[in-house]
Coordinates of C-alpha atoms in Angstrom, one line a residue:
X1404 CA -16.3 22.0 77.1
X1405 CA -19.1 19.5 77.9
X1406 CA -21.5 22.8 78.9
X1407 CA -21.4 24.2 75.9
X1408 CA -21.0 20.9 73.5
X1409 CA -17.4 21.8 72.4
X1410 CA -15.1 18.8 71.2
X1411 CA -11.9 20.6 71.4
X1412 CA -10.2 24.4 71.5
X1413 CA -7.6 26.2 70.1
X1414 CA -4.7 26.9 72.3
X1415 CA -3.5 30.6 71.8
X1416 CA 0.1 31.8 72.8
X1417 CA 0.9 35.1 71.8
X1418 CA -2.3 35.1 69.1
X1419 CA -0.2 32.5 67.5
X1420 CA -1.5 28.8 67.3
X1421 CA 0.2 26.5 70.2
X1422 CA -2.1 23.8 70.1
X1423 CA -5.4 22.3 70.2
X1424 CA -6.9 20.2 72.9
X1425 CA -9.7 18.4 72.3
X1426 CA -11.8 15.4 74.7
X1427 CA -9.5 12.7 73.1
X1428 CA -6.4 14.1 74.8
X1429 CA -8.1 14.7 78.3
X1430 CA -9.2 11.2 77.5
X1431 CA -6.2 9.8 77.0
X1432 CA -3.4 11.8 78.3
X1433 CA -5.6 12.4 81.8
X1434 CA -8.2 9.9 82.9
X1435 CA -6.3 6.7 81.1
X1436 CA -3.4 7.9 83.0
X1437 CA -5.2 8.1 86.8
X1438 CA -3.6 12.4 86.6
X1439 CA -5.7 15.0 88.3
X1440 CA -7.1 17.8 85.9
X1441 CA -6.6 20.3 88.8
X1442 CA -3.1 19.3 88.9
X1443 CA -2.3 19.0 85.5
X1444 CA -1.1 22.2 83.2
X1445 CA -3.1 22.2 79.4
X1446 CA 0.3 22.3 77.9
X1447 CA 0.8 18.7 79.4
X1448 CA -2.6 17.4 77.5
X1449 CA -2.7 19.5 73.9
X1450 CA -1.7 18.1 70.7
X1451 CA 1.2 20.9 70.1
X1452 CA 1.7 22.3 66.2
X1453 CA -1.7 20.2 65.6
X1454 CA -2.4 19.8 61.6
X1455 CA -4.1 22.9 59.6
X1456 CA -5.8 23.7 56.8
X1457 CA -6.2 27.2 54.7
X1458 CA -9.6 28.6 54.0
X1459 CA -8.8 27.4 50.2
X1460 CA -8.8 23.7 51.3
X1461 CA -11.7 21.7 50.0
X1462 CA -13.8 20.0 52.3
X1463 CA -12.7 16.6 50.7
X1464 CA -9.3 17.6 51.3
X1465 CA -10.3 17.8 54.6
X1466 CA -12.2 14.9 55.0
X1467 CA -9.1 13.0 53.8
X1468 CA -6.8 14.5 56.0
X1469 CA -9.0 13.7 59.1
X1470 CA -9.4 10.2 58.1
X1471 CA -5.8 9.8 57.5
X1472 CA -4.4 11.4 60.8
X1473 CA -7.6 9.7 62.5
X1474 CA -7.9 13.5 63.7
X1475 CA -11.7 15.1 64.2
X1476 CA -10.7 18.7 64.6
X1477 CA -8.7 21.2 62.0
X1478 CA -7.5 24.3 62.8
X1479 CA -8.2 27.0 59.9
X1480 CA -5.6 29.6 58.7
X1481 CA -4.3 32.3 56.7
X1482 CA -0.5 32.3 57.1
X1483 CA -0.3 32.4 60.7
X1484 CA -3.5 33.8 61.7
X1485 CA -5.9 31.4 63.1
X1486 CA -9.5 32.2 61.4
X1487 CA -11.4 29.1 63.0
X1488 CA -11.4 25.5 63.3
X1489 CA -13.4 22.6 61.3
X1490 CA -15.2 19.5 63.2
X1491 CA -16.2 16.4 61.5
X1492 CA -19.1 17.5 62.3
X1493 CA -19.4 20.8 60.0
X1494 CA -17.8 18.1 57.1
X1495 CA -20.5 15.5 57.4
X1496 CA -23.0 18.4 57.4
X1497 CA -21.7 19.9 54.5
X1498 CA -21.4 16.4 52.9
X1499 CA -25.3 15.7 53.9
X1500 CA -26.4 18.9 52.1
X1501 CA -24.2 18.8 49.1
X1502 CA -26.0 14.9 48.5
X1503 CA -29.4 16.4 49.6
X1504 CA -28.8 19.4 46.7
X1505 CA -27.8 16.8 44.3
X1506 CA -30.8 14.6 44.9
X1507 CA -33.0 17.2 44.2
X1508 CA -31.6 18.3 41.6
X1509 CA -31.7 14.2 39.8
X1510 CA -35.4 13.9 40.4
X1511 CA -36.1 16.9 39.2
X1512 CA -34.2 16.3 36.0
X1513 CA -36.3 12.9 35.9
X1514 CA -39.3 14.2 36.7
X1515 CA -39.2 16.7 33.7

C-alpha cells in the first residue's frame, strides 16, 4: 500500500464486500499491539461490513459521514456490487474545485 500511495483496500469475498482495511487498522490493530504482519491473517485487521455509500450520495453527504464515523475511506455501491471507493482525499479535491469554479465565476460577475 505505501508503494503505490494507497490509504486503504477493499476486501473481496466472493465479489461481495467483506471489508476494508486501511493504514489506521494495521496501525492500530498490528504495530500498537507488538503482532507480526507475517503472522497475522487480514481478516484479523479489516474493519468488517465497513460504512458505504451509493453513486447517488452527494459529496456533502459524504463528507458528513466521514467526519461523523471519524472514517477517511467509503466504499461505493450499487446494491451489492462494489463500483469503487471514495478518499478524503477525492472530497477535499472536489470541495477545492467546486470553491475555485465559484470564485471565478464572483469575480467575473464583479468585474462585469
Amino acid at each position: 500500500m505505501c508503494q503505490k500511495n494507497i490509504g486503504g483496500v477493499l476486501i473481496v469475498e466472493n465479489d461481495m464486500l467483506a471489508g476494508i482495511f486501511t493504514e489506521r487498522d494495521y496501525a492500530r490493530k498490528l504495530i500498537l499491539k507488538g503482532k507480526s504482519s507475517k503472522e497475522t491473517q487480514i481478516k484479523d485487521l479489516m474493519t468488517a461490513n465497513p460504512i458505504a455509500v451509493s453513486p447517488e450520495t452527494s459529496i456533502e453527504e459524504c463528507m458528513q459521514v466521514m467526519s461523523d464515523k471519524h472514517i477517511r475511506h467509503l466504499p461505493v455501491l450499487d446494491g451489492t456490487k462494489i463500483l469503487g471507493m471514495i478518499s478524503i482525499g477525492d472530497v477535499v479535491t472536489h470541495v477545492i474545485q467546486e470553491q475555485k469554479s465559484i470564485i471565478a465565476h464572483l469575480e467575473s460577475y464583479i468585474s462585469q
